[in-house]
Tab-separated table of C-alpha atoms in Angstrom:
chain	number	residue	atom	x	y	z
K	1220	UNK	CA	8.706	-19.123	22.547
K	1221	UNK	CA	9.569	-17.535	18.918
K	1222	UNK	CA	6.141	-16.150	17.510
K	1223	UNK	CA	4.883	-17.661	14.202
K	1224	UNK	CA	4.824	-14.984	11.395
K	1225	UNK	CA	4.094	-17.397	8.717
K	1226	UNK	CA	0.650	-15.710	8.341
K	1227	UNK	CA	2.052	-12.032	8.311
K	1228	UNK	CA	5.484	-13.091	6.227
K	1229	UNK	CA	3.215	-15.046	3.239
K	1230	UNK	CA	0.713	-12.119	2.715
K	1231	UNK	CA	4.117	-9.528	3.034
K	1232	UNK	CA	5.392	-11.505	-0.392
K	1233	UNK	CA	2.126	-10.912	-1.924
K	1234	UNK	CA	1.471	-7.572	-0.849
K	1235	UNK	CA	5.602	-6.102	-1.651
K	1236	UNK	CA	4.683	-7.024	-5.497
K	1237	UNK	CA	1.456	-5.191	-5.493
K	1238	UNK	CA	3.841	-2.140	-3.762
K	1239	UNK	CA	6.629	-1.970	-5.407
K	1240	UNK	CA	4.457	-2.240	-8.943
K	1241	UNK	CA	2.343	0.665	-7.648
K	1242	UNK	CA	5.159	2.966	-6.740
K	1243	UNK	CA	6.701	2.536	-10.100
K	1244	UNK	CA	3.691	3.067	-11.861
K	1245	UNK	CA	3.192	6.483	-9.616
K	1246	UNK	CA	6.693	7.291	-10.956
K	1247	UNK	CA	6.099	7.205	-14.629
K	1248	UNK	CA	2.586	8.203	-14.413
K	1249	UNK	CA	3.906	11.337	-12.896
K	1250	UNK	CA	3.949	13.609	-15.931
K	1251	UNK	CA	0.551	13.866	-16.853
K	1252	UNK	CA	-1.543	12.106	-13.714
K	1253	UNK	CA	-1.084	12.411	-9.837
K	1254	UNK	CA	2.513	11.483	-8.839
K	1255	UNK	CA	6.277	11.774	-9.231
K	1256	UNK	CA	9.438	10.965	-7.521
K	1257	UNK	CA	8.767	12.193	-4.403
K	1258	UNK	CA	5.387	9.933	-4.011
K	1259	UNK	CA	6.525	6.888	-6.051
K	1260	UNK	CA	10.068	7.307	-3.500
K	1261	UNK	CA	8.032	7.503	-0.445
K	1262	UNK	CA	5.351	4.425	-1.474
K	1263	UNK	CA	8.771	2.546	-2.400
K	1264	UNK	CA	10.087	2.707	1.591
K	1265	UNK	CA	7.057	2.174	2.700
K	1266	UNK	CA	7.521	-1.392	0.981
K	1267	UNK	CA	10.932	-1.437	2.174
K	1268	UNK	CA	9.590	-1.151	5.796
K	1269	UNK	CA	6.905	-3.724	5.277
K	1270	UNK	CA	9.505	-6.004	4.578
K	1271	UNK	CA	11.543	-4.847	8.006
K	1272	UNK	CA	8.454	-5.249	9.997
K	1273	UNK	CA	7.619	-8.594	8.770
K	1274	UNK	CA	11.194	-10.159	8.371
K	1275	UNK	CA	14.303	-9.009	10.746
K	1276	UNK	CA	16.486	-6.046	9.138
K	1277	UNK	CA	19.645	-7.981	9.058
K	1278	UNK	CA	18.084	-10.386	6.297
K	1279	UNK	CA	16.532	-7.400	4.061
K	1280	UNK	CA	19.921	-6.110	4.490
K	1281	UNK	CA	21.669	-9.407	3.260
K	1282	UNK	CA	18.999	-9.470	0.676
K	1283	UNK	CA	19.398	-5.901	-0.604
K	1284	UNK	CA	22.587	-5.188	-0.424
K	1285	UNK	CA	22.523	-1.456	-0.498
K	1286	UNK	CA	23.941	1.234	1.476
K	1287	UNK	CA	20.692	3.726	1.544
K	1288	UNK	CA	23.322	6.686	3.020
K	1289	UNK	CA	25.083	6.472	-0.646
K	1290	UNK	CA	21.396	6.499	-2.615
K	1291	UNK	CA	20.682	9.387	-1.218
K	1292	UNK	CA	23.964	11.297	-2.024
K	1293	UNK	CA	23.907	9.876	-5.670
K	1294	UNK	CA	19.730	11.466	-6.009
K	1295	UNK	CA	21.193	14.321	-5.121
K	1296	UNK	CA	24.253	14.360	-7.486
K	1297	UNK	CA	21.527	12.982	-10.320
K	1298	UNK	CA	19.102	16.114	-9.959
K	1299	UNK	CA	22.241	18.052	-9.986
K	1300	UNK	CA	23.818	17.002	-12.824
K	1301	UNK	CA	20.253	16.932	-14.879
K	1302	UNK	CA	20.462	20.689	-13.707
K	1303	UNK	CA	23.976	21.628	-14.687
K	1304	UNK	CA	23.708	19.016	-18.161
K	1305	UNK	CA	21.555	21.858	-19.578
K	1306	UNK	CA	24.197	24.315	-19.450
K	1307	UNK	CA	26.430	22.472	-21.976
K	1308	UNK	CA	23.623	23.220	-24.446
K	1309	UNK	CA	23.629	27.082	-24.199
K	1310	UNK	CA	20.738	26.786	-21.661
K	1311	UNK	CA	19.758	27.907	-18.625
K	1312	UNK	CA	20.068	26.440	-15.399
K	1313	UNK	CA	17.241	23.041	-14.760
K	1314	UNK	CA	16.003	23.620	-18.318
K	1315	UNK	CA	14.442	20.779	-19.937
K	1316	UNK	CA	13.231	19.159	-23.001
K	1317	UNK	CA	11.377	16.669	-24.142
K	1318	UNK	CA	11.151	14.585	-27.869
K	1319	UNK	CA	9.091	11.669	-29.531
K	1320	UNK	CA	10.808	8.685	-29.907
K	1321	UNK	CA	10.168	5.910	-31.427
K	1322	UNK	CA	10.912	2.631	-28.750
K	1323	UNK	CA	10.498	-1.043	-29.682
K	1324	UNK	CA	7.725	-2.285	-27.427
K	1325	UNK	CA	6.137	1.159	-26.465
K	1326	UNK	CA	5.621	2.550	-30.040
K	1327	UNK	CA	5.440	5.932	-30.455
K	1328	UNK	CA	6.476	7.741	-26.715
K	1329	UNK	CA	7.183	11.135	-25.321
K	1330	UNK	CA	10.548	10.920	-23.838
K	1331	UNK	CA	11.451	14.339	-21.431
K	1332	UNK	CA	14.240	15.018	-19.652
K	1333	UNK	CA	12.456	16.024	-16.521
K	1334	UNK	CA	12.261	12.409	-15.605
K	1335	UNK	CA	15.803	11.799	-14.905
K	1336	UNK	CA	15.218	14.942	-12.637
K	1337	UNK	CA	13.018	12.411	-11.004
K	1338	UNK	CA	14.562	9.854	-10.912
K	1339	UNK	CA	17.203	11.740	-8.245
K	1340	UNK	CA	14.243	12.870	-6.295
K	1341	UNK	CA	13.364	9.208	-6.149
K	1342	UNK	CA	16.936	8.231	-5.147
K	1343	UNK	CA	17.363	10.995	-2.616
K	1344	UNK	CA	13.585	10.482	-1.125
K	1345	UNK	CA	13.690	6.019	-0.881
K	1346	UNK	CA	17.408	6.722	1.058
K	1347	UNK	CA	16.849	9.794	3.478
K	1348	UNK	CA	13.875	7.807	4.238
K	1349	UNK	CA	15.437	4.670	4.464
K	1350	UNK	CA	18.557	5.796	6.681
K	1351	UNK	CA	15.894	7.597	9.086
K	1352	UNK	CA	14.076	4.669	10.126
K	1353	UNK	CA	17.111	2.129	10.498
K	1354	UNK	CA	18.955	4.894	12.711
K	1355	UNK	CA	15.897	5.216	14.876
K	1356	UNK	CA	15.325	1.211	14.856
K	1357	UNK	CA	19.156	-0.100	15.443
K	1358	UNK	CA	19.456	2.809	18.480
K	1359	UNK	CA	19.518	1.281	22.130
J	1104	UNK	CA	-36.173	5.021	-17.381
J	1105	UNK	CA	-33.210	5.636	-20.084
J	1106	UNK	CA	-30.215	3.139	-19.185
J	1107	UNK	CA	-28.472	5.715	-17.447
J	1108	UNK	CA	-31.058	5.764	-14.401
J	1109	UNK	CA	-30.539	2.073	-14.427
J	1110	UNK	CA	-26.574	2.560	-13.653
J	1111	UNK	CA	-27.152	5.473	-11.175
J	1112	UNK	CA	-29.382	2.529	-9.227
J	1113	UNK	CA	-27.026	-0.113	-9.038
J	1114	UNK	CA	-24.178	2.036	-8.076
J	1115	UNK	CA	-26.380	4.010	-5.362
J	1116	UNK	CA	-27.347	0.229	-4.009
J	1117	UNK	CA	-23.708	-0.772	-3.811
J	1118	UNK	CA	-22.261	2.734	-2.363
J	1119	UNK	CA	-25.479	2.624	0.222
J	1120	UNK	CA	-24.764	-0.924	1.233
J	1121	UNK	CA	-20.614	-0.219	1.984
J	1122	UNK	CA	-21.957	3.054	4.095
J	1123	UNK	CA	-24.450	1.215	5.927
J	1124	UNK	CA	-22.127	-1.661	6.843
J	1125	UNK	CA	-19.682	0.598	7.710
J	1126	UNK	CA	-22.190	2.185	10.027
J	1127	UNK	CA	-22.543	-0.940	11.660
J	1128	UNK	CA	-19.278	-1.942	12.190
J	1129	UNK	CA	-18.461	1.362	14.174
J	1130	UNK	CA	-22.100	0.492	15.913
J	1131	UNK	CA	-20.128	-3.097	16.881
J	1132	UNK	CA	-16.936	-0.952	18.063
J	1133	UNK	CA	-19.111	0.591	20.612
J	1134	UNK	CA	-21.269	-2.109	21.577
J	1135	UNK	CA	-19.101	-5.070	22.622
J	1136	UNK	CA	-17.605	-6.239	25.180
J	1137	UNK	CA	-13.993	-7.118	24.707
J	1138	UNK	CA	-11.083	-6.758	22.304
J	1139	UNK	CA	-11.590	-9.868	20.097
J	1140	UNK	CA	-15.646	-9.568	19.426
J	1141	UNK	CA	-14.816	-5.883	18.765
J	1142	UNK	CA	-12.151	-7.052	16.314
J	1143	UNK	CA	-14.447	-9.658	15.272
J	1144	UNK	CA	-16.923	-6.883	13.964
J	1145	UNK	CA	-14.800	-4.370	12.787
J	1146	UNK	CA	-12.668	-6.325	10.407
J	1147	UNK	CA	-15.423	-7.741	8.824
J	1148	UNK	CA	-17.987	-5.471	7.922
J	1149	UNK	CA	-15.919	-2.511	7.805
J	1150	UNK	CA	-13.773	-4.822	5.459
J	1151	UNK	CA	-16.978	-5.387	3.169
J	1152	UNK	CA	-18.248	-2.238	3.432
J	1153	UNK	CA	-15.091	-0.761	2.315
J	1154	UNK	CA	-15.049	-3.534	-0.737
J	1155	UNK	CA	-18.750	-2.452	-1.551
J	1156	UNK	CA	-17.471	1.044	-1.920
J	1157	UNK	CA	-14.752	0.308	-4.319
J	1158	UNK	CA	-16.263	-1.505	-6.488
J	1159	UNK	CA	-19.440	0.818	-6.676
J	1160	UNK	CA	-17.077	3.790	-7.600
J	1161	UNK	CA	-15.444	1.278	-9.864
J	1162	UNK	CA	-18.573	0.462	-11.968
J	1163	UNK	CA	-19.626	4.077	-12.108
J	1164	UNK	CA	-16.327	5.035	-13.579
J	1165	UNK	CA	-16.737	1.557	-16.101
J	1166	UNK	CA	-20.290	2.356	-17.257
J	1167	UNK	CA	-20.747	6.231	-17.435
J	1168	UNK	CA	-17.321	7.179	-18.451
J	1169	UNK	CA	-15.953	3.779	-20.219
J	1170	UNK	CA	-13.057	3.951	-17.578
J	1171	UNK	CA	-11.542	0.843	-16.920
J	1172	UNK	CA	-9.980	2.215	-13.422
J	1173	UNK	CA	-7.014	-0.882	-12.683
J	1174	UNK	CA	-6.253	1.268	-9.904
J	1175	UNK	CA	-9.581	0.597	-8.017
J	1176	UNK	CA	-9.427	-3.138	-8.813
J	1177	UNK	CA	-6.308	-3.277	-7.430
J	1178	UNK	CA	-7.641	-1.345	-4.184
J	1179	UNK	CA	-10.317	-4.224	-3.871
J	1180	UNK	CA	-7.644	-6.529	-4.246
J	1181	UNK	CA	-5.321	-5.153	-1.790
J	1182	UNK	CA	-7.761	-4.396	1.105
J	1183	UNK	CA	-9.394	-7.865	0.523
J	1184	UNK	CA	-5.764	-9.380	1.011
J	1185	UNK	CA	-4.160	-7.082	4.083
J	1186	UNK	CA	-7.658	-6.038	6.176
J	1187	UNK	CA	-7.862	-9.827	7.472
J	1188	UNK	CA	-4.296	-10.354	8.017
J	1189	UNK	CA	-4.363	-6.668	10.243
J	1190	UNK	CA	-7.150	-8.018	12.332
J	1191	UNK	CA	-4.966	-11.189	13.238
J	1192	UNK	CA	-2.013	-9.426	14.537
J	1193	UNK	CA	-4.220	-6.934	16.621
J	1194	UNK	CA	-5.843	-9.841	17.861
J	1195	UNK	CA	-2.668	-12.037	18.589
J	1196	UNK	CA	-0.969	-8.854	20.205
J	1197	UNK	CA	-3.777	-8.488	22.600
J	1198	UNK	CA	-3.939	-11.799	23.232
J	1199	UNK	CA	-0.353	-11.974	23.838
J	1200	UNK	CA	-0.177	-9.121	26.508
J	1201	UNK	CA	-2.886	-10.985	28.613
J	1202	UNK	CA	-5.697	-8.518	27.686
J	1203	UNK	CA	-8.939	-10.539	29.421
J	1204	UNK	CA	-11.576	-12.056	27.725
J	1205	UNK	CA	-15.298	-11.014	28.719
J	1206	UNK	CA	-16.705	-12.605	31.517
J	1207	UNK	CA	-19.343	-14.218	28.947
J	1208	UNK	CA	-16.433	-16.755	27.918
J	1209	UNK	CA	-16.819	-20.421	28.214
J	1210	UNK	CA	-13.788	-21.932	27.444
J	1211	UNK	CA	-10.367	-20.780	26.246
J	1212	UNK	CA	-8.297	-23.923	24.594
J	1213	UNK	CA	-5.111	-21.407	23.717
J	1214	UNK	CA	-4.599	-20.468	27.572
J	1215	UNK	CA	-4.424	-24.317	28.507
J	1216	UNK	CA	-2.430	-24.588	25.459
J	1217	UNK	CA	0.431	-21.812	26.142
J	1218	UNK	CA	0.320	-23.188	29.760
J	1219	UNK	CA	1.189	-26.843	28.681
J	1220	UNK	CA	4.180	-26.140	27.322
């Protein structure tokens, strides 16, 4: 007898929104309030597992096709390149800058490079994390 | 009695009433007998108590600062939806690896049920 998720699975699909809309506000807010990469990553694959628990991994994988191994390599190669980008300009090393900008919807904004920084911590934190939990779940 | 006593009292009633039904949810853990009246108690109140908590920080934050906190409402929101849904899959799980019933029960319709198939 197959057990009847329909309970679990319905409140999942409302409950991934209110997650994944959470973790991206923790990213952005991380400049001036609590958060960052790191936390907004981590609250992003904790989604990701919801959605493993309540559905089988080989339809989140047919669903979202990506290969978490690779997203953490290219967060990696992101913060690096944000690092070695500030070379070019006579710089040192991870320097940053920020400007105001003036964006179509968002008005007047404060635009700093330190959040392409993390957006590589993001990358590098949703895959590592990712990758960990489908080894441990797909071992025998 | 400026207006600002007046907010310190409702928020004091709301955070007093979450404690205390906390309280008496863990009292419930400890008192009954089985799995599913335990369950039955701590989703519940604790549920409630946790709600009356929220939203008491919530209006303290709305009427002494002017802080519209989206955060909290969304807290509300999202313990309101998942606590209920947690308590059903505890319960189902038990139920599921034959953990017994008290010896209080009358009648059990989902054991005849799972056997008539």
């Amino acid at each position: 007898m197959s057990p009847n998720d329909v309970l679990l699975r319905t409140v999942t699909k409302a409950a991934i929104v209110i997650i994944l809309t959470f973790s991206i506000y923790l990213f952005f807010g991380g400049h001036h309030n609590p958060g960052g990469g790191f936390i907004g990553g981590l609250s992003v694959a904790a989604g990701l597992v919801l959605l493993f628990l309540a559905f089988d991994i080989e339809t989140v994988r047919k669903n979202i096709p990506i290969d978490f191994k690779k997203m953490a390599g290219f967060g990696v190669l992101i913060a690096v390149l944000t690092g070695v980008s500030s070379l070019f300009f006579g710089e040192p090393f991870l320097n940053q800058t920020f400007g105001h900008f003036h964006l179509p919807i968002f008005g007047e904004t404060e635009l700093a490079t330190a959040v392409l920084f993390d957006v590589g911590v993001a990358l590098a934190v949703i895959g590592t994390a990712i990758t960990i939990i489908l080894s441990i779940s797909e071992g025998k | 009695m400026n207006e600002n006593v007046y907010i310190n009292i409702i928020v004091a009633i709301f955070l007093l009433f979450g404690t205390i039904l906390s309280f008496l949810s863990a009292i419930g853990l400890i008192r009954l007998p089985d799995v599913y009246s335990r369950s039955h108690a701590v989703s519940k109140s604790a549920s409630l108590g946790v709600l009356c908590t929220l939203f008491g920080a919530f209006l303290f934050f709305l009427l002494t600062d002017g802080y519209f906190s989206i955060r909290l409402i969304l807290g509300i929101f999202f313990v309101f939806l998942t606590s209920p849904v947690v308590s059903h899959l505890l319960n189902r799980a038990a139920y599921h690896s034959k953990v017994e019933l008290t010896k209080e029960t009358v009648q059990d319709d989902l054991k005849e049920f799972l056997e008539g198939e």
